[in-house]
PDB file of C-alpha atoms and ligand atoms in Angstrom:
ATOM      1  CA  MET A 211      86.020  90.206 141.539  1.00  0.00           C
ATOM      2  CA  LEU A 212      82.330  89.990 140.768  1.00  0.00           C
ATOM      3  CA  LEU A 213      82.625  86.608 139.077  1.00  0.00           C
ATOM      4  CA  ASP A 214      85.341  84.048 139.650  1.00  0.00           C
ATOM      5  CA  ILE A 215      85.189  80.809 137.695  1.00  0.00           C
ATOM      6  CA  ILE A 216      87.619  78.285 139.104  1.00  0.00           C
ATOM      7  CA  ASN A 217      88.652  75.047 137.401  1.00  0.00           C
ATOM      8  CA  LEU A 218      85.241  74.640 135.803  1.00  0.00           C
ATOM      9  CA  LYS A 219      84.369  71.459 133.950  1.00  0.00           C
ATOM     10  CA  ALA A 220      81.067  70.869 132.148  1.00  0.00           C
ATOM     11  CA  HIS A 221      80.940  67.456 130.511  1.00  0.00           C
ATOM     12  CA  PHE A 222      77.881  65.763 129.108  1.00  0.00           C
ATOM     13  CA  PRO A 223      77.313  62.191 128.028  1.00  0.00           C
ATOM     14  CA  THR A 224      76.316  61.325 124.459  1.00  0.00           C
ATOM     15  CA  GLN A 225      75.946  58.045 122.590  1.00  0.00           C
ATOM     16  CA  ASP A 226      79.471  58.561 121.205  1.00  0.00           C
ATOM     17  CA  GLY A 227      81.114  59.353 124.529  1.00  0.00           C
ATOM     18  CA  MET A 228      81.603  62.159 127.030  1.00  0.00           C
ATOM     19  CA  VAL A 229      81.661  65.641 125.455  1.00  0.00           C
ATOM     20  CA  LYS A 230      84.167  67.796 127.383  1.00  0.00           C
ATOM     21  CA  ALA A 231      82.556  71.098 126.424  1.00  0.00           C
ATOM     22  CA  VAL A 232      84.252  73.069 129.209  1.00  0.00           C
ATOM     23  CA  ASP A 233      87.479  71.627 130.539  1.00  0.00           C
ATOM     24  CA  CYS A 234      89.281  73.233 133.486  1.00  0.00           C
ATOM     25  CA  VAL A 235      88.435  76.858 132.767  1.00  0.00           C
ATOM     26  CA  ASP A 236      89.520  79.696 135.080  1.00  0.00           C
ATOM     27  CA  LEU A 237      88.026  83.084 134.311  1.00  0.00           C
ATOM     28  CA  SER A 238      87.289  86.259 136.261  1.00  0.00           C
ATOM     29  CA  LEU A 239      85.168  89.311 135.652  1.00  0.00           C
ATOM     30  CA  GLY A 240      85.403  92.514 137.652  1.00  0.00           C
ATOM     31  CA  GLU A 241      82.732  95.064 138.565  1.00  0.00           C
ATOM     32  CA  ARG A 242      81.800  97.216 135.566  1.00  0.00           C
ATOM     33  CA  GLU A 243      84.000  95.170 133.279  1.00  0.00           C
ATOM     34  CA  ARG A 244      82.981  93.868 129.883  1.00  0.00           C
ATOM     35  CA  LEU A 245      84.660  90.647 128.852  1.00  0.00           C
ATOM     36  CA  GLY A 246      84.398  89.002 125.450  1.00  0.00           C
ATOM     37  CA  LEU A 247      84.568  85.215 125.245  1.00  0.00           C
ATOM     38  CA  ILE A 248      85.428  84.381 121.671  1.00  0.00           C
ATOM     39  CA  GLY A 249      85.968  81.191 119.718  1.00  0.00           C
ATOM     40  CA  GLU A 250      84.692  79.124 116.819  1.00  0.00           C
ATOM     41  CA  THR A 251      81.248  77.528 116.909  1.00  0.00           C
ATOM     42  CA  GLY A 252      81.283  74.438 119.134  1.00  0.00           C
ATOM     43  CA  CYS A 253      84.308  75.443 121.258  1.00  0.00           C
ATOM     44  CA  GLY A 254      82.246  75.358 124.478  1.00  0.00           C
ATOM     45  CA  LYS A 255      81.648  79.081 125.031  1.00  0.00           C
ATOM     46  CA  THR A 256      77.835  78.869 125.136  1.00  0.00           C
ATOM     47  CA  VAL A 257      78.055  75.922 127.554  1.00  0.00           C
ATOM     48  CA  LEU A 258      80.274  78.080 129.764  1.00  0.00           C
ATOM     49  CA  GLY A 259      77.634  80.834 129.729  1.00  0.00           C
ATOM     50  CA  MET A 260      74.841  78.364 130.426  1.00  0.00           C
ATOM     51  CA  SER A 261      76.889  76.952 133.336  1.00  0.00           C
ATOM     52  CA  ILE A 262      76.995  80.406 134.957  1.00  0.00           C
ATOM     53  CA  ILE A 263      73.226  80.833 134.780  1.00  0.00           C
ATOM     54  CA  ARG A 264      72.729  77.120 135.473  1.00  0.00           C
ATOM     55  CA  LEU A 265      70.575  76.321 132.468  1.00  0.00           C
ATOM     56  CA  LEU A 266      72.333  73.174 131.328  1.00  0.00           C
ATOM     57  CA  GLN A 267      70.785  69.785 130.617  1.00  0.00           C
ATOM     58  CA  PRO A 268      70.307  67.896 133.900  1.00  0.00           C
ATOM     59  CA  THR A 269      72.658  65.140 132.681  1.00  0.00           C
ATOM     60  CA  THR A 270      75.617  67.558 132.507  1.00  0.00           C
ATOM     61  CA  MET A 271      78.426  66.689 134.901  1.00  0.00           C
ATOM     62  CA  ILE A 272      79.651  69.953 136.312  1.00  0.00           C
ATOM     63  CA  GLU A 273      82.645  70.463 138.611  1.00  0.00           C
ATOM     64  CA  GLY A 274      84.601  73.405 139.936  1.00  0.00           C
ATOM     65  CA  GLN A 275      83.376  76.701 141.356  1.00  0.00           C
ATOM     66  CA  ILE A 276      81.464  79.663 139.941  1.00  0.00           C
ATOM     67  CA  LEU A 277      81.779  82.351 142.602  1.00  0.00           C
ATOM     68  CA  PHE A 278      79.392  85.257 142.109  1.00  0.00           C
ATOM     69  CA  LYS A 279      79.783  87.961 144.770  1.00  0.00           C
ATOM     70  CA  GLY A 280      81.710  85.298 146.691  1.00  0.00           C
ATOM     71  CA  LYS A 281      78.885  82.705 146.631  1.00  0.00           C
ATOM     72  CA  ASP A 282      79.278  79.482 144.672  1.00  0.00           C
ATOM     73  CA  LEU A 283      76.387  79.401 142.189  1.00  0.00           C
ATOM     74  CA  LEU A 284      76.854  75.665 141.772  1.00  0.00           C
ATOM     75  CA  LYS A 285      75.911  75.161 145.420  1.00  0.00           C
ATOM     76  CA  LEU A 286      72.665  77.189 145.301  1.00  0.00           C
ATOM     77  CA  SER A 287      69.326  75.386 145.294  1.00  0.00           C
ATOM     78  CA  GLU A 288      67.212  75.648 142.146  1.00  0.00           C
ATOM     79  CA  GLU A 289      64.859  78.015 144.018  1.00  0.00           C
ATOM     80  CA  GLU A 290      67.742  80.339 145.028  1.00  0.00           C
ATOM     81  CA  MET A 291      69.059  80.242 141.483  1.00  0.00           C
ATOM     82  CA  ARG A 292      65.637  81.103 140.072  1.00  0.00           C
ATOM     83  CA  ARG A 293      65.537  84.197 142.286  1.00  0.00           C
ATOM     84  CA  ASN A 294      68.973  85.222 140.928  1.00  0.00           C
ATOM     85  CA  ARG A 295      68.090  84.784 137.267  1.00  0.00           C
ATOM     86  CA  GLY A 296      66.978  87.995 135.635  1.00  0.00           C
ATOM     87  CA  LYS A 297      67.527  90.050 138.782  1.00  0.00           C
ATOM     88  CA  GLU A 298      71.211  89.417 139.577  1.00  0.00           C
ATOM     89  CA  ILE A 299      72.325  87.573 136.457  1.00  0.00           C
ATOM     90  CA  ALA A 300      70.493  87.954 133.166  1.00  0.00           C
ATOM     91  CA  MET A 301      71.125  86.213 129.892  1.00  0.00           C
ATOM     92  CA  ILE A 302      70.443  87.666 126.482  1.00  0.00           C
ATOM     93  CA  LEU A 303      69.941  84.399 124.643  1.00  0.00           C
ATOM     94  CA  GLN A 304      71.134  83.873 121.090  1.00  0.00           C
ATOM     95  CA  ASN A 305      68.670  83.662 118.234  1.00  0.00           C
ATOM     96  CA  PRO A 306      65.652  85.782 119.253  1.00  0.00           C
ATOM     97  CA  THR A 307      63.500  84.025 116.651  1.00  0.00           C
ATOM     98  CA  THR A 308      63.595  80.815 118.676  1.00  0.00           C
ATOM     99  CA  SER A 309      64.162  82.361 122.117  1.00  0.00           C
ATOM    100  CA  LEU A 310      61.116  84.659 122.118  1.00  0.00           C
ATOM    101  CA  ASN A 311      57.747  83.075 122.803  1.00  0.00           C
ATOM    102  CA  PRO A 312      55.885  83.252 119.457  1.00  0.00           C
ATOM    103  CA  VAL A 313      52.423  83.367 121.063  1.00  0.00           C
ATOM    104  CA  LEU A 314      53.104  86.137 123.608  1.00  0.00           C
ATOM    105  CA  LYS A 315      53.165  89.833 122.781  1.00  0.00           C
ATOM    106  CA  ILE A 316      56.606  91.432 123.051  1.00  0.00           C
ATOM    107  CA  GLY A 317      55.525  93.830 125.803  1.00  0.00           C
ATOM    108  CA  ASP A 318      54.072  90.968 127.858  1.00  0.00           C
ATOM    109  CA  GLN A 319      57.330  89.009 127.569  1.00  0.00           C
ATOM    110  CA  VAL A 320      59.375  91.928 128.888  1.00  0.00           C
ATOM    111  CA  ALA A 321      56.724  92.664 131.554  1.00  0.00           C
ATOM    112  CA  GLU A 322      56.767  89.059 132.765  1.00  0.00           C
ATOM    113  CA  ALA A 323      60.410  89.321 133.870  1.00  0.00           C
ATOM    114  CA  ILE A 324      59.772  92.716 135.483  1.00  0.00           C
ATOM    115  CA  GLN A 325      56.729  91.492 137.383  1.00  0.00           C
ATOM    116  CA  LEU A 326      58.551  88.407 138.642  1.00  0.00           C
ATOM    117  CA  HIS A 327      61.487  90.300 140.151  1.00  0.00           C
ATOM    118  CA  GLN A 328      60.282  93.808 140.921  1.00  0.00           C
ATOM    119  CA  GLY A 329      56.972  93.155 142.658  1.00  0.00           C
ATOM    120  CA  LEU A 330      55.036  95.434 140.310  1.00  0.00           C
ATOM    121  CA  ASN A 331      51.455  94.759 139.325  1.00  0.00           C
ATOM    122  CA  LYS A 332      50.596  93.806 135.755  1.00  0.00           C
ATOM    123  CA  LYS A 333      49.786  97.340 134.591  1.00  0.00           C
ATOM    124  CA  GLU A 334      52.929  98.863 136.144  1.00  0.00           C
ATOM    125  CA  ALA A 335      55.090  96.071 134.699  1.00  0.00           C
ATOM    126  CA  LYS A 336      53.622  96.654 131.228  1.00  0.00           C
ATOM    127  CA  GLU A 337      54.358 100.401 131.490  1.00  0.00           C
ATOM    128  CA  LYS A 338      57.924  99.647 132.567  1.00  0.00           C
ATOM    129  CA  ALA A 339      58.222  97.189 129.650  1.00  0.00           C
ATOM    130  CA  VAL A 340      57.261  99.925 127.195  1.00  0.00           C
ATOM    131  CA  GLU A 341      59.887 102.195 128.804  1.00  0.00           C
ATOM    132  CA  MET A 342      62.474  99.430 128.324  1.00  0.00           C
ATOM    133  CA  LEU A 343      61.492  98.990 124.670  1.00  0.00           C
ATOM    134  CA  GLU A 344      61.870 102.753 124.244  1.00  0.00           C
ATOM    135  CA  SER A 345      65.280 102.686 125.916  1.00  0.00           C
ATOM    136  CA  VAL A 346      66.548 100.134 123.386  1.00  0.00           C
ATOM    137  CA  ARG A 347      65.248 102.477 120.688  1.00  0.00           C
ATOM    138  CA  ILE A 348      62.388 100.427 119.321  1.00  0.00           C
ATOM    139  CA  PRO A 349      60.324 102.979 117.383  1.00  0.00           C
ATOM    140  CA  GLU A 350      56.680 103.345 118.429  1.00  0.00           C
ATOM    141  CA  ALA A 351      57.413 101.224 121.494  1.00  0.00           C
ATOM    142  CA  SER A 352      53.867 101.252 122.895  1.00  0.00           C
ATOM    143  CA  LYS A 353      52.514  99.947 119.573  1.00  0.00           C
ATOM    144  CA  ARG A 354      55.292  97.368 119.206  1.00  0.00           C
ATOM    145  CA  ALA A 355      54.693  96.153 122.765  1.00  0.00           C
ATOM    146  CA  ASN A 356      51.333  94.841 121.563  1.00  0.00           C
ATOM    147  CA  GLN A 357      52.808  92.961 118.628  1.00  0.00           C
ATOM    148  CA  TYR A 358      53.978  89.363 118.384  1.00  0.00           C
ATOM    149  CA  PRO A 359      57.618  88.442 117.627  1.00  0.00           C
ATOM    150  CA  HIS A 360      56.886  87.519 113.987  1.00  0.00           C
ATOM    151  CA  GLU A 361      55.698  91.112 113.385  1.00  0.00           C
ATOM    152  CA  LEU A 362      59.131  92.544 114.277  1.00  0.00           C
ATOM    153  CA  SER A 363      62.284  92.714 112.136  1.00  0.00           C
ATOM    154  CA  GLY A 364      65.418  90.748 113.167  1.00  0.00           C
ATOM    155  CA  GLY A 365      67.040  93.897 114.576  1.00  0.00           C
ATOM    156  CA  MET A 366      63.942  94.795 116.582  1.00  0.00           C
ATOM    157  CA  LYS A 367      63.698  91.282 117.998  1.00  0.00           C
ATOM    158  CA  GLU A 368      67.340  91.535 119.130  1.00  0.00           C
ATOM    159  CA  ARG A 369      66.564  94.913 120.736  1.00  0.00           C
ATOM    160  CA  ALA A 370      63.593  93.310 122.517  1.00  0.00           C
ATOM    161  CA  MET A 371      65.914  90.545 123.812  1.00  0.00           C
ATOM    162  CA  ILE A 372      68.298  93.198 125.133  1.00  0.00           C
ATOM    163  CA  ALA A 373      65.363  95.010 126.779  1.00  0.00           C
ATOM    164  CA  MET A 374      64.330  91.748 128.469  1.00  0.00           C
ATOM    165  CA  GLY A 375      67.893  91.096 129.639  1.00  0.00           C
ATOM    166  CA  LEU A 376      68.277  94.570 131.115  1.00  0.00           C
ATOM    167  CA  ALA A 377      64.705  94.911 132.426  1.00  0.00           C
ATOM    168  CA  CYS A 378      65.561  94.138 136.042  1.00  0.00           C
ATOM    169  CA  ASN A 379      68.844  96.052 136.089  1.00  0.00           C
ATOM    170  CA  PRO A 380      70.952  92.902 136.657  1.00  0.00           C
ATOM    171  CA  THR A 381      74.426  93.012 138.197  1.00  0.00           C
ATOM    172  CA  LEU A 382      75.816  90.669 135.539  1.00  0.00           C
ATOM    173  CA  ILE A 383      74.679  90.363 131.930  1.00  0.00           C
ATOM    174  CA  LEU A 384      75.525  87.347 129.809  1.00  0.00           C
ATOM    175  CA  ALA A 385      74.993  88.054 126.115  1.00  0.00           C
ATOM    176  CA  ASP A 386      75.191  85.020 123.858  1.00  0.00           C
ATOM    177  CA  GLU A 387      75.934  85.873 120.205  1.00  0.00           C
ATOM    178  CA  PRO A 388      73.905  89.116 120.318  1.00  0.00           C
ATOM    179  CA  THR A 389      74.732  89.974 116.697  1.00  0.00           C
ATOM    180  CA  LYS A 390      74.514  86.538 115.078  1.00  0.00           C
ATOM    181  CA  GLY A 391      72.589  86.484 111.813  1.00  0.00           C
ATOM    182  CA  LEU A 392      72.175  90.277 111.620  1.00  0.00           C
ATOM    183  CA  ASP A 393      73.076  92.250 108.496  1.00  0.00           C
ATOM    184  CA  THR A 394      76.059  94.608 108.701  1.00  0.00           C
ATOM    185  CA  GLU A 395      74.044  97.749 109.339  1.00  0.00           C
ATOM    186  CA  THR A 396      71.814  96.202 112.016  1.00  0.00           C
ATOM    187  CA  LYS A 397      74.851  94.587 113.634  1.00  0.00           C
ATOM    188  CA  ALA A 398      76.578  97.977 113.904  1.00  0.00           C
ATOM    189  CA  GLN A 399      73.430  99.432 115.523  1.00  0.00           C
ATOM    190  CA  ILE A 400      73.178  96.572 118.042  1.00  0.00           C
ATOM    191  CA  VAL A 401      76.885  96.913 118.916  1.00  0.00           C
ATOM    192  CA  GLU A 402      76.381 100.644 119.559  1.00  0.00           C
ATOM    193  CA  LEU A 403      73.263  99.946 121.613  1.00  0.00           C
ATOM    194  CA  LEU A 404      74.961  97.275 123.729  1.00  0.00           C
ATOM    195  CA  LYS A 405      77.960  99.537 124.281  1.00  0.00           C
ATOM    196  CA  LYS A 406      75.749 102.352 125.493  1.00  0.00           C
ATOM    197  CA  MET A 407      73.300 100.260 127.531  1.00  0.00           C
ATOM    198  CA  THR A 408      76.042  98.369 129.375  1.00  0.00           C
ATOM    199  CA  GLU A 409      78.319 101.283 130.259  1.00  0.00           C
ATOM    200  CA  ARG A 410      79.360 100.835 133.899  1.00  0.00           C
ATOM    201  CA  LYS A 411      77.849  97.325 133.934  1.00  0.00           C
ATOM    202  CA  SER A 412      79.449  93.896 134.097  1.00  0.00           C
ATOM    203  CA  MET A 413      78.927  91.836 130.989  1.00  0.00           C
ATOM    204  CA  LEU A 414      80.229  88.639 129.464  1.00  0.00           C
ATOM    205  CA  ILE A 415      79.682  88.617 125.714  1.00  0.00           C
ATOM    206  CA  ILE A 416      79.921  85.227 124.073  1.00  0.00           C
ATOM    207  CA  THR A 417      80.646  85.617 120.388  1.00  0.00           C
ATOM    208  CA  HIS A 418      82.478  84.154 117.425  1.00  0.00           C
ATOM    209  CA  ASP A 419      82.883  87.729 116.151  1.00  0.00           C
ATOM    210  CA  LEU A 420      86.168  89.187 117.312  1.00  0.00           C
ATOM    211  CA  GLY A 421      85.254  92.556 115.780  1.00  0.00           C
ATOM    212  CA  VAL A 422      82.144  92.792 117.992  1.00  0.00           C
ATOM    213  CA  ALA A 423      84.099  91.815 121.121  1.00  0.00           C
ATOM    214  CA  GLY A 424      86.851  94.300 120.253  1.00  0.00           C
ATOM    215  CA  GLN A 425      84.382  97.175 119.931  1.00  0.00           C
ATOM    216  CA  ILE A 426      82.498  96.509 123.171  1.00  0.00           C
ATOM    217  CA  CYS A 427      84.810  94.751 125.607  1.00  0.00           C
ATOM    218  CA  ASP A 428      87.627  95.794 127.916  1.00  0.00           C
ATOM    219  CA  ARG A 429      89.153  92.318 127.853  1.00  0.00           C
ATOM    220  CA  ILE A 430      88.926  89.262 125.617  1.00  0.00           C
ATOM    221  CA  ALA A 431      89.363  85.575 126.457  1.00  0.00           C
ATOM    222  CA  VAL A 432      89.909  83.148 123.591  1.00  0.00           C
ATOM    223  CA  MET A 433      88.393  79.685 123.922  1.00  0.00           C
ATOM    224  CA  TYR A 434      89.290  76.599 121.909  1.00  0.00           C
ATOM    225  CA  ALA A 435      88.146  73.003 122.349  1.00  0.00           C
ATOM    226  CA  GLY A 436      86.763  73.611 125.834  1.00  0.00           C
ATOM    227  CA  GLU A 437      89.688  75.563 127.287  1.00  0.00           C
ATOM    228  CA  LEU A 438      91.067  79.087 127.324  1.00  0.00           C
ATOM    229  CA  LEU A 439      94.112  79.707 125.143  1.00  0.00           C
ATOM    230  CA  GLU A 440      94.676  83.411 125.645  1.00  0.00           C
ATOM    231  CA  GLU A 441      93.345  86.269 127.712  1.00  0.00           C
ATOM    232  CA  ALA A 442      94.309  89.947 127.631  1.00  0.00           C
ATOM    233  CA  SER A 443      92.980  93.459 127.131  1.00  0.00           C
ATOM    234  CA  SER A 444      91.041  93.839 123.890  1.00  0.00           C
ATOM    235  CA  GLU A 445      93.769  96.151 122.641  1.00  0.00           C
ATOM    236  CA  ALA A 446      96.481  93.518 123.251  1.00  0.00           C
ATOM    237  CA  ILE A 447      94.442  90.681 121.714  1.00  0.00           C
ATOM    238  CA  LEU A 448      93.729  92.699 118.575  1.00  0.00           C
ATOM    239  CA  ASN A 449      97.204  94.218 118.159  1.00  0.00           C
ATOM    240  CA  ARG A 450      99.622  91.804 119.853  1.00  0.00           C
ATOM    241  CA  PRO A 451      98.046  88.329 119.906  1.00  0.00           C
ATOM    242  CA  ALA A 452     100.543  85.844 121.300  1.00  0.00           C
ATOM    243  CA  HIS A 453      98.816  82.520 120.634  1.00  0.00           C
ATOM    244  CA  PRO A 454      99.003  81.056 117.112  1.00  0.00           C
ATOM    245  CA  TYR A 455      95.245  80.330 117.250  1.00  0.00           C
ATOM    246  CA  THR A 456      94.389  83.932 118.144  1.00  0.00           C
ATOM    247  CA  GLN A 457      96.742  85.116 115.383  1.00  0.00           C
ATOM    248  CA  GLY A 458      94.959  82.813 112.928  1.00  0.00           C
ATOM    249  CA  PHE A 459      91.558  83.969 114.177  1.00  0.00           C
ATOM    250  CA  ILE A 460      92.535  87.595 113.523  1.00  0.00           C
ATOM    251  CA  ASN A 461      93.898  86.752 110.066  1.00  0.00           C
ATOM    252  CA  SER A 462      90.546  85.183 109.222  1.00  0.00           C
ATOM    253  CA  LEU A 463      88.726  88.507 109.758  1.00  0.00           C
ATOM    254  CA  PRO A 464      87.449  90.175 106.563  1.00  0.00           C
ATOM    255  CA  VAL A 465      89.646  93.251 107.200  1.00  0.00           C
ATOM    256  CA  LYS A 466      92.725  91.016 107.364  1.00  0.00           C
ATOM    257  CA  GLY A 467      92.018  89.186 104.130  1.00  0.00           C
ATOM    258  CA  LEU A 468      89.813  86.291 105.278  1.00  0.00           C
ATOM    259  CA  LEU A 469      92.678  83.807 105.611  1.00  0.00           C
ATOM    260  CA  PRO A 470      91.082  80.769 107.282  1.00  0.00           C
ATOM    261  CA  ILE A 471      92.882  78.636 109.859  1.00  0.00           C
ATOM    262  CA  ARG A 472      93.594  75.325 108.170  1.00  0.00           C
ATOM    263  CA  GLY A 473      91.794  72.187 109.376  1.00  0.00           C
ATOM    264  CA  SER A 474      88.711  72.126 111.551  1.00  0.00           C
ATOM    265  CA  SER A 475      87.817  72.254 115.239  1.00  0.00           C
ATOM    266  CA  PRO A 476      88.740  69.048 117.090  1.00  0.00           C
ATOM    267  CA  SER A 477      86.314  66.611 118.645  1.00  0.00           C
ATOM    268  CA  LEU A 478      85.359  67.510 122.206  1.00  0.00           C
ATOM    269  CA  ILE A 479      84.945  63.792 122.924  1.00  0.00           C
ATOM    270  CA  ASP A 480      88.470  62.796 121.977  1.00  0.00           C
ATOM    271  CA  PRO A 481      90.535  65.988 121.625  1.00  0.00           C
ATOM    272  CA  PRO A 482      94.190  65.794 120.463  1.00  0.00           C
ATOM    273  CA  GLN A 483      96.871  64.936 123.043  1.00  0.00           C
ATOM    274  CA  GLY A 484      99.332  67.657 124.040  1.00  0.00           C
ATOM    275  CA  CYS A 485      98.292  71.069 122.771  1.00  0.00           C
ATOM    276  CA  LYS A 486      94.732  70.707 121.482  1.00  0.00           C
ATOM    277  CA  PHE A 487      95.543  73.127 118.665  1.00  0.00           C
ATOM    278  CA  HIS A 488      98.670  71.282 117.435  1.00  0.00           C
ATOM    279  CA  PRO A 489      97.126  69.533 114.374  1.00  0.00           C
ATOM    280  CA  ARG A 490      96.260  72.983 112.952  1.00  0.00           C
ATOM    281  CA  CYS A 491      99.273  74.949 114.176  1.00  0.00           C
ATOM    282  CA  ASP A 492     102.015  75.944 111.720  1.00  0.00           C
ATOM    283  CA  SER A 493     104.416  76.627 114.612  1.00  0.00           C
ATOM    284  CA  ALA A 494     104.005  73.193 116.283  1.00  0.00           C
ATOM    285  CA  VAL A 495     107.154  71.457 117.537  1.00  0.00           C
ATOM    286  CA  GLU A 496     107.628  67.971 119.006  1.00  0.00           C
ATOM    287  CA  ILE A 497     106.610  68.838 122.593  1.00  0.00           C
ATOM    288  CA  CYS A 498     103.294  70.241 121.322  1.00  0.00           C
ATOM    289  CA  ARG A 499     102.153  66.728 120.358  1.00  0.00           C
ATOM    290  CA  THR A 500     102.809  65.210 123.781  1.00  0.00           C
ATOM    291  CA  LYS A 501     102.631  67.841 126.537  1.00  0.00           C
ATOM    292  CA  HIS A 502      99.585  69.931 127.352  1.00  0.00           C
ATOM    293  CA  PRO A 503     100.739  73.562 127.743  1.00  0.00           C
ATOM    294  CA  GLU A 504      99.931  75.480 130.931  1.00  0.00           C
ATOM    295  CA  MET A 505      98.590  79.020 130.947  1.00  0.00           C
ATOM    296  CA  VAL A 506     101.548  81.416 131.327  1.00  0.00           C
ATOM    297  CA  ASN A 507     101.311  85.000 132.528  1.00  0.00           C
ATOM    298  CA  LEU A 508     103.145  87.358 130.176  1.00  0.00           C
ATOM    299  CA  GLY A 509     102.487  90.387 132.420  1.00  0.00           C
ATOM    300  CA  ASN A 510      99.961  93.227 132.165  1.00  0.00           C
ATOM    301  CA  GLY A 511      97.094  90.773 132.538  1.00  0.00           C
ATOM    302  CA  HIS A 512      98.066  88.951 129.346  1.00  0.00           C
ATOM    303  CA  SER A 513      98.176  85.169 129.657  1.00  0.00           C
ATOM    304  CA  VAL A 514      98.641  82.517 127.004  1.00  0.00           C
ATOM    305  CA  ARG A 515      98.675  78.728 126.712  1.00  0.00           C
ATOM    306  CA  CYS A 516     101.493  77.875 124.297  1.00  0.00           C
ATOM    307  CA  HIS A 517     104.847  76.101 124.750  1.00  0.00           C
ATOM    308  CA  LEU A 518     106.570  78.697 122.575  1.00  0.00           C
ATOM    309  CA  CYS A 519     105.505  81.523 124.896  1.00  0.00           C
ATOM    310  CA  HIS A 520     107.233  80.025 127.978  1.00  0.00           C
TER     311      HIS A 520
HETATM  312 FE1  SF4 B 710     101.205  75.732 118.383  1.00  0.00          FE
HETATM  313 FE2  SF4 B 710     102.656  74.293 120.069  1.00  0.00          FE
HETATM  314 FE3  SF4 B 710     101.849  76.673 120.792  1.00  0.00          FE
HETATM  315 FE4  SF4 B 710     100.107  74.685 120.579  1.00  0.00          FE
HETATM  316  S1  SF4 B 710     101.776  74.835 122.035  1.00  0.00           S
HETATM  317  S2  SF4 B 710      99.846  76.726 119.830  1.00  0.00           S
HETATM  318  S3  SF4 B 710     100.948  73.584 118.831  1.00  0.00           S
HETATM  319  S4  SF4 B 710     103.262  76.202 119.125  1.00  0.00           S
END
């Protein structure tokens, strides 16, 4: 496996108590595999991504192992980690409007990452940056490279973020909500672009959009209240979801009639006892309120955390 996350916890203190954003997560990603991590806003998926690239607040209490090519990223020094970022592991951050530097030209922002990791001089890095902007199909790339983020449309900014993420040909790409806030047409274009640009690459896409994950990814893992509830091939998740939460998530898609899951996401400070989903689950039985379900392997790489699937 390229990436092996073992029993990962990422908890951070707040005035109201300890937020258990990631709680005992096991997850693996193979070479040239694209995995979608899906869940509602606030379920801990972005914190999981930030844990991999080690960009969490310093107060975060992190435990477990994140093995990348067999090395535990959590044990690397900050200097070693800085050398890995961009070159080995790159993150396409969510919300380009706030992630891009508003006072730096787009081409210079892409060139900066290239220069840092590829030992090119400024001119060569800028030329490579224009090539990258062309590869993500930004029209008139050499002109756009000299523009500032506010001069680009939302779709173009997202393309520039993808160009920055892929600039150093990283082994692992983490893409956090790459289609958030985009209109339907632009979203479809970005999905197509990501699919094409990441063929034969390893990528973890963090998204609340199951449709996006289904179109791009080989496998999908479903996260809820800091833990994984189901993991399987995209085909199995979309057509044969076993967990009541995944079933509800699919029923809430526009193509399925927009039927929302009742209730709201639980607190990550004081989550429900037993199955964390039980207050919202129509199938809940007595044991669900008292005993935390274990992940069970259903075969064919499909695993699920539900007492009824034992
Ligand atoms: Fe629902 Fe119980 Fe399964 Fe949780 S363990 S998803 S409450 S049936």
